[in-house]
mmCIF file with all atom_site columns, C-alpha atoms in Angstrom:
data_model
loop_
_atom_site.group_PDB
_atom_site.id
_atom_site.type_symbol
_atom_site.label_atom_id
_atom_site.label_alt_id
_atom_site.label_comp_id
_atom_site.label_asym_id
_atom_site.label_entity_id
_atom_site.label_seq_id
_atom_site.pdbx_PDB_ins_code
_atom_site.Cartn_x
_atom_site.Cartn_y
_atom_site.Cartn_z
_atom_site.occupancy
_atom_site.B_iso_or_equiv
_atom_site.pdbx_formal_charge
_atom_site.auth_seq_id
_atom_site.auth_comp_id
_atom_site.auth_asym_id
_atom_site.auth_atom_id
_atom_site.pdbx_PDB_model_num
ATOM 1   C CA . MET A 1 1   ? 26.114  15.131  -40.444 1.00 0.00 ? 323 MET A CA 1
ATOM 2   C CA . ASN A 1 2   ? 23.655  16.667  -37.633 1.00 0.00 ? 324 ASN A CA 1
ATOM 3   C CA . TRP A 1 3   ? 20.260  16.808  -39.066 1.00 0.00 ? 325 TRP A CA 1
ATOM 4   C CA . THR A 1 4   ? 19.622  18.408  -35.958 1.00 0.00 ? 326 THR A CA 1
ATOM 5   C CA . THR A 1 5   ? 20.746  22.244  -37.708 1.00 0.00 ? 327 THR A CA 1
ATOM 6   C CA . ILE A 1 6   ? 18.369  22.466  -39.930 1.00 0.00 ? 328 ILE A CA 1
ATOM 7   C CA . THR A 1 7   ? 15.466  21.578  -36.540 1.00 0.00 ? 329 THR A CA 1
ATOM 8   C CA . ASN A 1 8   ? 13.602  24.331  -36.392 1.00 0.00 ? 330 ASN A CA 1
ATOM 9   C CA . THR A 1 9   ? 13.475  25.232  -40.629 1.00 0.00 ? 331 THR A CA 1
ATOM 10  C CA . VAL A 1 10  ? 12.082  22.407  -41.071 1.00 0.00 ? 332 VAL A CA 1
ATOM 11  C CA . ALA A 1 11  ? 9.757   22.146  -38.202 1.00 0.00 ? 333 ALA A CA 1
ATOM 12  C CA . SER A 1 12  ? 8.566   25.728  -39.876 1.00 0.00 ? 334 SER A CA 1
ATOM 13  C CA . LEU A 1 13  ? 7.025   24.353  -41.787 1.00 0.00 ? 335 LEU A CA 1
ATOM 14  C CA . ALA A 1 14  ? 6.102   20.515  -41.283 1.00 0.00 ? 336 ALA A CA 1
ATOM 15  C CA . PRO A 1 15  ? 6.074   20.385  -37.406 1.00 0.00 ? 337 PRO A CA 1
ATOM 16  C CA . ALA A 1 16  ? 6.152   16.294  -36.677 1.00 0.00 ? 338 ALA A CA 1
ATOM 17  C CA . LEU A 1 17  ? 8.692   15.945  -39.532 1.00 0.00 ? 339 LEU A CA 1
ATOM 18  C CA . GLY A 1 18  ? 10.899  19.262  -37.471 1.00 0.00 ? 340 GLY A CA 1
ATOM 19  C CA . GLN A 1 19  ? 10.320  16.848  -34.556 1.00 0.00 ? 341 GLN A CA 1
ATOM 20  C CA . ALA A 1 20  ? 11.031  13.234  -35.634 1.00 0.00 ? 342 ALA A CA 1
ATOM 21  C CA . LEU A 1 21  ? 14.472  14.953  -37.446 1.00 0.00 ? 343 LEU A CA 1
ATOM 22  C CA . ALA A 1 22  ? 15.422  15.590  -33.435 1.00 0.00 ? 344 ALA A CA 1
ATOM 23  C CA . GLY A 1 23  ? 14.390  12.230  -32.393 1.00 0.00 ? 345 GLY A CA 1
ATOM 24  C CA . PRO A 1 24  ? 16.789  9.619   -32.478 1.00 0.00 ? 346 PRO A CA 1
ATOM 25  C CA . ALA A 1 25  ? 16.299  8.413   -36.226 1.00 0.00 ? 347 ALA A CA 1
ATOM 26  C CA . GLY A 1 26  ? 16.568  11.698  -37.431 1.00 0.00 ? 348 GLY A CA 1
ATOM 27  C CA . HIS A 1 27  ? 19.530  10.751  -40.075 1.00 0.00 ? 349 HIS A CA 1
ATOM 28  C CA . VAL A 1 28  ? 16.723  8.723   -40.971 1.00 0.00 ? 350 VAL A CA 1
ATOM 29  C CA . VAL A 1 29  ? 13.971  11.209  -41.351 1.00 0.00 ? 351 VAL A CA 1
ATOM 30  C CA . GLY A 1 30  ? 16.452  13.517  -42.895 1.00 0.00 ? 352 GLY A CA 1
ATOM 31  C CA . GLN A 1 31  ? 16.957  10.919  -45.921 1.00 0.00 ? 353 GLN A CA 1
ATOM 32  C CA . ALA A 1 32  ? 13.925  10.968  -46.355 1.00 0.00 ? 354 ALA A CA 1
ATOM 33  C CA . ILE A 1 33  ? 13.517  14.599  -46.143 1.00 0.00 ? 355 ILE A CA 1
ATOM 34  C CA . ALA A 1 34  ? 16.425  14.871  -49.242 1.00 0.00 ? 356 ALA A CA 1
ATOM 35  C CA . SER A 1 35  ? 14.980  12.220  -50.913 1.00 0.00 ? 357 SER A CA 1
ATOM 36  C CA . THR A 1 36  ? 11.619  14.031  -51.195 1.00 0.00 ? 358 THR A CA 1
ATOM 37  C CA . LEU A 1 37  ? 13.097  17.270  -52.562 1.00 0.00 ? 359 LEU A CA 1
ATOM 38  C CA . GLY A 1 38  ? 14.823  15.296  -54.678 1.00 0.00 ? 360 GLY A CA 1
ATOM 39  C CA . VAL A 1 39  ? 18.542  17.022  -53.400 1.00 0.00 ? 361 VAL A CA 1
ATOM 40  C CA . ASN A 1 40  ? 22.175  14.780  -52.197 1.00 0.00 ? 362 ASN A CA 1
ATOM 41  C CA . ASN A 1 41  ? 21.633  13.067  -48.557 1.00 0.00 ? 363 ASN A CA 1
ATOM 42  C CA . SER A 1 42  ? 22.916  16.497  -46.211 1.00 0.00 ? 364 SER A CA 1
ATOM 43  C CA . PRO A 1 43  ? 21.491  18.589  -43.778 1.00 0.00 ? 365 PRO A CA 1
ATOM 44  C CA . ASP A 1 44  ? 22.624  21.868  -46.024 1.00 0.00 ? 366 ASP A CA 1
ATOM 45  C CA . ALA A 1 45  ? 21.447  20.773  -49.131 1.00 0.00 ? 367 ALA A CA 1
ATOM 46  C CA . VAL A 1 46  ? 18.243  20.089  -47.818 1.00 0.00 ? 368 VAL A CA 1
ATOM 47  C CA . GLU A 1 47  ? 18.723  23.159  -46.060 1.00 0.00 ? 369 GLU A CA 1
ATOM 48  C CA . THR A 1 48  ? 19.421  25.454  -49.535 1.00 0.00 ? 370 THR A CA 1
ATOM 49  C CA . ALA A 1 49  ? 16.156  23.502  -51.302 1.00 0.00 ? 371 ALA A CA 1
ATOM 50  C CA . LEU A 1 50  ? 14.215  24.614  -48.295 1.00 0.00 ? 372 LEU A CA 1
ATOM 51  C CA . LYS A 1 51  ? 15.015  28.054  -49.559 1.00 0.00 ? 373 LYS A CA 1
ATOM 52  C CA . THR A 1 52  ? 14.900  27.996  -52.662 1.00 0.00 ? 374 THR A CA 1
ATOM 53  C CA . ASP A 1 53  ? 12.416  25.343  -54.268 1.00 0.00 ? 375 ASP A CA 1
ATOM 54  C CA . PRO A 1 54  ? 8.604   27.313  -54.281 1.00 0.00 ? 376 PRO A CA 1
ATOM 55  C CA . LYS A 1 55  ? 7.035   23.086  -53.455 1.00 0.00 ? 377 LYS A CA 1
ATOM 56  C CA . ALA A 1 56  ? 9.320   21.902  -50.715 1.00 0.00 ? 378 ALA A CA 1
ATOM 57  C CA . ALA A 1 57  ? 6.738   23.454  -48.178 1.00 0.00 ? 379 ALA A CA 1
ATOM 58  C CA . VAL A 1 58  ? 3.825   20.551  -50.014 1.00 0.00 ? 380 VAL A CA 1
ATOM 59  C CA . LYS A 1 59  ? 6.225   17.641  -50.193 1.00 0.00 ? 381 LYS A CA 1
ATOM 60  C CA . LEU A 1 60  ? 6.618   18.787  -46.521 1.00 0.00 ? 382 LEU A CA 1
ATOM 61  C CA . ALA A 1 61  ? 3.607   18.329  -45.967 1.00 0.00 ? 383 ALA A CA 1
ATOM 62  C CA . GLU A 1 62  ? 2.535   14.626  -48.115 1.00 0.00 ? 384 GLU A CA 1
ATOM 63  C CA . LEU A 1 63  ? 6.091   13.598  -46.564 1.00 0.00 ? 385 LEU A CA 1
ATOM 64  C CA . GLU A 1 64  ? 4.731   14.457  -42.628 1.00 0.00 ? 386 GLU A CA 1
ATOM 65  C CA . THR A 1 65  ? 1.331   12.837  -43.790 1.00 0.00 ? 387 THR A CA 1
ATOM 66  C CA . GLU A 1 66  ? 2.842   9.678   -44.700 1.00 0.00 ? 388 GLU A CA 1
ATOM 67  C CA . LEU A 1 67  ? 4.692   9.984   -41.641 1.00 0.00 ? 389 LEU A CA 1
ATOM 68  C CA . LYS A 1 68  ? 1.661   9.890   -39.761 1.00 0.00 ? 390 LYS A CA 1
ATOM 69  C CA . ARG A 1 69  ? 0.167   7.603   -41.383 1.00 0.00 ? 391 ARG A CA 1
ATOM 70  C CA . ALA A 1 70  ? 2.085   5.127   -41.638 1.00 0.00 ? 392 ALA A CA 1
ATOM 71  C CA . THR A 1 71  ? 2.811   5.490   -38.070 1.00 0.00 ? 393 THR A CA 1
ATOM 72  C CA . LEU A 1 72  ? -1.141  5.231   -37.436 1.00 0.00 ? 394 LEU A CA 1
ATOM 73  C CA . GLU A 1 73  ? -1.123  1.517   -39.617 1.00 0.00 ? 395 GLU A CA 1
ATOM 74  C CA . ALA A 1 74  ? 2.248   0.486   -36.798 1.00 0.00 ? 396 ALA A CA 1
ATOM 75  C CA . THR A 1 75  ? 0.449   1.607   -33.681 1.00 0.00 ? 397 THR A CA 1
ATOM 76  C CA . THR A 1 76  ? -2.556  -0.225  -35.572 1.00 0.00 ? 398 THR A CA 1
ATOM 77  C CA . ARG A 1 77  ? -0.314  -2.793  -35.538 1.00 0.00 ? 399 ARG A CA 1
ATOM 78  C CA . GLN A 1 78  ? 1.243   -3.617  -33.043 1.00 0.00 ? 400 GLN A CA 1
ATOM 79  C CA . GLU A 1 79  ? -2.146  -3.314  -30.711 1.00 0.00 ? 401 GLU A CA 1
ATOM 80  C CA . GLU A 1 80  ? -3.763  -5.594  -33.494 1.00 0.00 ? 402 GLU A CA 1
ATOM 81  C CA . ASN A 1 81  ? -0.288  -7.997  -31.997 1.00 0.00 ? 403 ASN A CA 1
ATOM 82  C CA . GLN A 1 82  ? -0.908  -7.662  -28.254 1.00 0.00 ? 404 GLN A CA 1
ATOM 83  C CA . LEU A 1 83  ? -5.078  -8.168  -28.961 1.00 0.00 ? 405 LEU A CA 1
ATOM 84  C CA . GLU A 1 84  ? -3.521  -11.623 -30.408 1.00 0.00 ? 406 GLU A CA 1
ATOM 85  C CA . ALA A 1 85  ? -1.689  -12.916 -27.661 1.00 0.00 ? 407 ALA A CA 1
ATOM 86  C CA . GLN A 1 86  ? -4.141  -11.569 -24.969 1.00 0.00 ? 408 GLN A CA 1
ATOM 87  C CA . THR A 1 87  ? -7.181  -13.517 -27.203 1.00 0.00 ? 409 THR A CA 1
ATOM 88  C CA . ALA A 1 88  ? -4.520  -16.604 -28.121 1.00 0.00 ? 410 ALA A CA 1
ATOM 89  C CA . GLN A 1 89  ? -3.704  -16.613 -23.575 1.00 0.00 ? 411 GLN A CA 1
ATOM 90  C CA . GLN A 1 90  ? -7.424  -17.279 -23.078 1.00 0.00 ? 412 GLN A CA 1
ATOM 91  C CA . GLN A 1 91  ? -7.776  -19.680 -25.483 1.00 0.00 ? 413 GLN A CA 1
ATOM 92  C CA . ALA A 1 92  ? -5.078  -21.208 -23.750 1.00 0.00 ? 414 ALA A CA 1
ATOM 93  C CA . ILE A 1 93  ? -6.446  -20.828 -20.833 1.00 0.00 ? 415 ILE A CA 1
ATOM 94  C CA . ASN A 1 94  ? -9.611  -21.397 -21.839 1.00 0.00 ? 416 ASN A CA 1
ATOM 95  C CA . THR A 1 95  ? -8.981  -25.012 -23.000 1.00 0.00 ? 417 THR A CA 1
ATOM 96  C CA . THR A 1 96  ? -7.220  -25.893 -19.791 1.00 0.00 ? 418 THR A CA 1
ATOM 97  C CA . MET A 1 97  ? -9.663  -24.950 -18.062 1.00 0.00 ? 419 MET A CA 1
ATOM 98  C CA . GLN A 1 98  ? -12.009 -27.013 -20.267 1.00 0.00 ? 420 GLN A CA 1
ATOM 99  C CA . ALA A 1 99  ? -9.376  -30.057 -19.914 1.00 0.00 ? 421 ALA A CA 1
ATOM 100 C CA . GLU A 1 100 ? -9.976  -29.637 -16.000 1.00 0.00 ? 422 GLU A CA 1
ATOM 101 C CA . LEU A 1 101 ? -12.979 -29.634 -15.261 1.00 0.00 ? 423 LEU A CA 1
ATOM 102 C CA . GLN A 1 102 ? -13.817 -32.296 -17.847 1.00 0.00 ? 424 GLN A CA 1
ATOM 103 C CA . ASN A 1 103 ? -10.564 -34.793 -16.364 1.00 0.00 ? 425 ASN A CA 1
ATOM 104 C CA . GLY A 1 104 ? -12.378 -37.657 -14.351 1.00 0.00 ? 426 GLY A CA 1
ATOM 105 C CA . ASN A 1 105 ? -9.633  -38.129 -12.197 1.00 0.00 ? 427 ASN A CA 1
ATOM 106 C CA . THR A 1 106 ? -10.330 -36.290 -8.393  1.00 0.00 ? 428 THR A CA 1
ATOM 107 C CA . TYR A 1 107 ? -6.859  -35.980 -8.192  1.00 0.00 ? 429 TYR A CA 1
ATOM 108 C CA . LYS A 1 108 ? -6.661  -33.430 -10.623 1.00 0.00 ? 430 LYS A CA 1
ATOM 109 C CA . SER A 1 109 ? -9.830  -31.382 -10.889 1.00 0.00 ? 431 SER A CA 1
ATOM 110 C CA . GLY A 1 110 ? -11.044 -31.596 -7.258  1.00 0.00 ? 432 GLY A CA 1
ATOM 111 C CA . TRP A 1 111 ? -8.158  -29.624 -5.598  1.00 0.00 ? 433 TRP A CA 1
ATOM 112 C CA . ARG A 1 112 ? -10.417 -26.424 -5.018  1.00 0.00 ? 434 ARG A CA 1
ATOM 113 C CA . SER A 1 113 ? -13.495 -29.046 -3.503  1.00 0.00 ? 435 SER A CA 1
ATOM 114 C CA . ALA A 1 114 ? -10.729 -30.518 -1.592  1.00 0.00 ? 436 ALA A CA 1
ATOM 115 C CA . ILE A 1 115 ? -9.458  -27.508 0.817   1.00 0.00 ? 437 ILE A CA 1
ATOM 116 C CA . GLY A 1 116 ? -13.215 -26.388 1.661   1.00 0.00 ? 438 GLY A CA 1
ATOM 117 C CA . TRP A 1 117 ? -13.645 -30.194 3.011   1.00 0.00 ? 439 TRP A CA 1
ATOM 118 C CA . THR A 1 118 ? -9.931  -29.079 4.529   1.00 0.00 ? 440 THR A CA 1
ATOM 119 C CA . MET A 1 119 ? -11.463 -26.018 5.868   1.00 0.00 ? 441 MET A CA 1
ATOM 120 C CA . ALA A 1 120 ? -15.288 -27.878 6.616   1.00 0.00 ? 442 ALA A CA 1
ATOM 121 C CA . PHE A 1 121 ? -12.996 -30.673 8.849   1.00 0.00 ? 443 PHE A CA 1
ATOM 122 C CA . SER A 1 122 ? -10.749 -27.767 10.325  1.00 0.00 ? 444 SER A CA 1
ATOM 123 C CA . PHE A 1 123 ? -13.863 -25.825 12.186  1.00 0.00 ? 445 PHE A CA 1
ATOM 124 C CA . GLY A 1 124 ? -14.419 -29.145 13.692  1.00 0.00 ? 446 GLY A CA 1
ATOM 125 C CA . TRP A 1 125 ? -11.207 -29.487 14.967  1.00 0.00 ? 447 TRP A CA 1
ATOM 126 C CA . ILE A 1 126 ? -11.456 -26.058 15.759  1.00 0.00 ? 448 ILE A CA 1
ATOM 127 C CA . SER A 1 127 ? -13.735 -26.554 17.951  1.00 0.00 ? 449 SER A CA 1
ATOM 128 C CA . LEU A 1 128 ? -13.553 -29.283 19.837  1.00 0.00 ? 450 LEU A CA 1
ATOM 129 C CA . ILE A 1 129 ? -9.952  -28.019 20.478  1.00 0.00 ? 451 ILE A CA 1
ATOM 130 C CA . LEU A 1 130 ? -11.930 -24.731 21.721  1.00 0.00 ? 452 LEU A CA 1
ATOM 131 C CA . GLY A 1 131 ? -13.962 -26.743 23.912  1.00 0.00 ? 453 GLY A CA 1
ATOM 132 C CA . ILE A 1 132 ? -11.089 -29.122 25.156  1.00 0.00 ? 454 ILE A CA 1
ATOM 133 C CA . SER A 1 133 ? -8.674  -25.786 25.676  1.00 0.00 ? 455 SER A CA 1
ATOM 134 C CA . VAL A 1 134 ? -11.250 -23.973 27.785  1.00 0.00 ? 456 VAL A CA 1
ATOM 135 C CA . PHE A 1 135 ? -11.873 -26.755 29.762  1.00 0.00 ? 457 PHE A CA 1
ATOM 136 C CA . GLN A 1 136 ? -8.751  -27.735 30.739  1.00 0.00 ? 458 GLN A CA 1
ATOM 137 C CA . ASP A 1 137 ? -7.241  -23.764 30.666  1.00 0.00 ? 459 ASP A CA 1
ATOM 138 C CA . PRO A 1 138 ? -10.026 -20.789 31.105  1.00 0.00 ? 460 PRO A CA 1
ATOM 139 C CA . SER A 1 139 ? -6.504  -18.724 31.094  1.00 0.00 ? 461 SER A CA 1
ATOM 140 C CA . GLN A 1 140 ? -5.765  -19.989 27.754  1.00 0.00 ? 462 GLN A CA 1
ATOM 141 C CA . ILE A 1 141 ? -8.731  -18.513 25.946  1.00 0.00 ? 463 ILE A CA 1
ATOM 142 C CA . ALA A 1 142 ? -7.278  -15.710 24.680  1.00 0.00 ? 464 ALA A CA 1
ATOM 143 C CA . ASN A 1 143 ? -4.128  -17.025 22.146  1.00 0.00 ? 465 ASN A CA 1
ATOM 144 C CA . VAL A 1 144 ? -6.318  -19.915 21.698  1.00 0.00 ? 466 VAL A CA 1
ATOM 145 C CA . VAL A 1 145 ? -9.224  -17.648 19.884  1.00 0.00 ? 467 VAL A CA 1
ATOM 146 C CA . ASP A 1 146 ? -6.482  -15.086 18.560  1.00 0.00 ? 468 ASP A CA 1
ATOM 147 C CA . ALA A 1 147 ? -4.731  -18.862 16.189  1.00 0.00 ? 469 ALA A CA 1
ATOM 148 C CA . ILE A 1 148 ? -8.696  -19.819 15.330  1.00 0.00 ? 470 ILE A CA 1
ATOM 149 C CA . VAL A 1 149 ? -9.329  -16.475 14.370  1.00 0.00 ? 471 VAL A CA 1
ATOM 150 C CA . MET A 1 150 ? -5.662  -16.206 12.392  1.00 0.00 ? 472 MET A CA 1
ATOM 151 C CA . LEU A 1 151 ? -6.421  -19.958 10.783  1.00 0.00 ? 473 LEU A CA 1
ATOM 152 C CA . THR A 1 152 ? -10.096 -19.120 10.148  1.00 0.00 ? 474 THR A CA 1
ATOM 153 C CA . VAL A 1 153 ? -9.304  -15.757 8.269   1.00 0.00 ? 475 VAL A CA 1
ATOM 154 C CA . SER A 1 154 ? -6.294  -18.019 5.946   1.00 0.00 ? 476 SER A CA 1
ATOM 155 C CA . MET A 1 155 ? -8.427  -20.824 5.073   1.00 0.00 ? 477 MET A CA 1
ATOM 156 C CA . GLY A 1 156 ? -11.260 -18.777 4.475   1.00 0.00 ? 478 GLY A CA 1
ATOM 157 C CA . ALA A 1 157 ? -9.584  -16.692 1.980   1.00 0.00 ? 479 ALA A CA 1
ATOM 158 C CA . VAL A 1 158 ? -8.041  -19.527 0.226   1.00 0.00 ? 480 VAL A CA 1
ATOM 159 C CA . LEU A 1 159 ? -11.549 -20.996 -0.249  1.00 0.00 ? 481 LEU A CA 1
ATOM 160 C CA . GLY A 1 160 ? -12.814 -17.715 -1.340  1.00 0.00 ? 482 GLY A CA 1
ATOM 161 C CA . ILE A 1 161 ? -10.711 -17.686 -3.640  1.00 0.00 ? 483 ILE A CA 1
ATOM 162 C CA . ASN A 1 162 ? -11.289 -21.005 -5.124  1.00 0.00 ? 484 ASN A CA 1
ATOM 163 C CA . ILE A 1 163 ? -14.856 -20.877 -4.883  1.00 0.00 ? 485 ILE A CA 1
ATOM 164 C CA . ARG A 1 164 ? -14.817 -17.807 -7.094  1.00 0.00 ? 486 ARG A CA 1
ATOM 165 C CA . HIS A 1 165 ? -12.631 -19.365 -9.578  1.00 0.00 ? 487 HIS A CA 1
ATOM 166 C CA . MET A 1 166 ? -14.486 -22.619 -9.681  1.00 0.00 ? 488 MET A CA 1
ATOM 167 C CA . SER A 1 167 ? -17.308 -20.750 -10.587 1.00 0.00 ? 489 SER A CA 1
ATOM 168 C CA . SER A 1 168 ? -15.392 -18.455 -13.043 1.00 0.00 ? 490 SER A CA 1
ATOM 169 C CA . GLU A 1 169 ? -14.469 -21.882 -14.910 1.00 0.00 ? 491 GLU A CA 1
ATOM 170 C CA . ARG A 1 170 ? -18.054 -23.258 -15.144 1.00 0.00 ? 492 ARG A CA 1
ATOM 171 C CA . LEU A 1 171 ? -19.312 -20.211 -16.380 1.00 0.00 ? 493 LEU A CA 1
ATOM 172 C CA . ALA A 1 172 ? -16.244 -20.463 -19.082 1.00 0.00 ? 494 ALA A CA 1
ATOM 173 C CA . SER A 1 173 ? -17.296 -23.121 -19.684 1.00 0.00 ? 495 SER A CA 1
ATOM 174 C CA . LEU A 1 174 ? -20.471 -23.244 -20.779 1.00 0.00 ? 496 LEU A CA 1
ATOM 175 C CA . GLY A 1 175 ? -19.405 -19.845 -22.994 1.00 0.00 ? 497 GLY A CA 1
ATOM 176 C CA . PHE A 1 176 ? -20.299 -17.408 -19.987 1.00 0.00 ? 498 PHE A CA 1
ATOM 177 C CA . ARG A 1 177 ? -17.893 -15.151 -19.676 1.00 0.00 ? 499 ARG A CA 1
ATOM 178 C CA . PRO A 1 178 ? -18.038 -14.126 -15.721 1.00 0.00 ? 500 PRO A CA 1
ATOM 179 C CA . THR A 1 179 ? -17.094 -10.491 -15.116 1.00 0.00 ? 501 THR A CA 1
ATOM 180 C CA . SER A 1 180 ? -16.294 -8.762  -11.495 1.00 0.00 ? 502 SER A CA 1
ATOM 181 C CA . LEU A 1 181 ? -17.522 -5.416  -10.315 1.00 0.00 ? 503 LEU A CA 1
ATOM 182 C CA . MET A 1 182 ? -14.329 -4.114  -11.309 1.00 0.00 ? 504 MET A CA 1
ATOM 183 C CA . ASP A 1 183 ? -15.273 -5.286  -14.990 1.00 0.00 ? 505 ASP A CA 1
ATOM 184 C CA . SER A 1 184 ? -18.425 -4.125  -15.111 1.00 0.00 ? 506 SER A CA 1
ATOM 185 C CA . LEU A 1 185 ? -17.364 -0.629  -13.721 1.00 0.00 ? 507 LEU A CA 1
ATOM 186 C CA . MET A 1 186 ? -14.498 -0.319  -16.518 1.00 0.00 ? 508 MET A CA 1
ATOM 187 C CA . THR A 1 187 ? -16.818 -1.789  -19.580 1.00 0.00 ? 509 THR A CA 1
ATOM 188 C CA . ARG A 1 188 ? -19.909 1.321   -19.104 1.00 0.00 ? 510 ARG A CA 1
ATOM 189 C CA . SER A 1 189 ? -17.398 4.027   -18.355 1.00 0.00 ? 511 SER A CA 1
ATOM 190 C CA . ARG A 1 190 ? -15.494 3.036   -21.834 1.00 0.00 ? 512 ARG A CA 1
ATOM 191 C CA . GLY A 1 191 ? -18.983 3.131   -23.116 1.00 0.00 ? 513 GLY A CA 1
ATOM 192 C CA . SER A 1 192 ? -19.277 6.055   -21.923 1.00 0.00 ? 514 SER A CA 1
ATOM 193 C CA . HIS A 1 193 ? -16.671 8.295   -23.328 1.00 0.00 ? 515 HIS A CA 1
#
C-alpha cells in the first residue's frame, strides 16, 4: 500500500496528518486514518471516505489534534528523561566530590594542592637555574627564558584549572551552586525571553 498517493488529499483537510502520512511512519498514520474513518485499511478506501463522508474533515481534525497531543507528550517525556539523567549525573558527581573532600587521605584528596606546591617549588628551582645559566653563559638567556615561559604557562594553566575546580567543589559541598560568567549570562538571556 502506498499511502503517499493520498497525502495531498489528507493534507488539504489536516496538514499535520498529511505531513506525517508522507513520512517514514506513513503506513501507521494511514492505518490510524482508516480506523478513524471506519473504513478498510487502504489508501483507496480512505480517499473514497474523504470524498463521500461529510464528517471526514471533523474526524481528521480530531485525529490530528490527538497526534499533536501525543507528539507533545512524547517530547515532554523525552525532556523529562534527559533532565532526570542530568540530575542523576550531577548527584553522582556531588556525592563523589563530597566523599573526596571528607577523605582524610592526602593521596586522594590532596592531589590538587600537590600541583600548587610543585609549581611553587618549580618557580624557586627555575629562578636558581636562570641565575646560574645567565651567570655561566649570558648568550643562552633567550633559550632559558623561552623554556621558563613555556613551563610557567603550562603549570599556571593546570594550577588555575585545578583551583577553579577545587573552589567549585567546596562551594558545592556547602550547598551552593557555583556559576561562571557564561552561566550567569545564559541564565539572564533565558530569563529575558
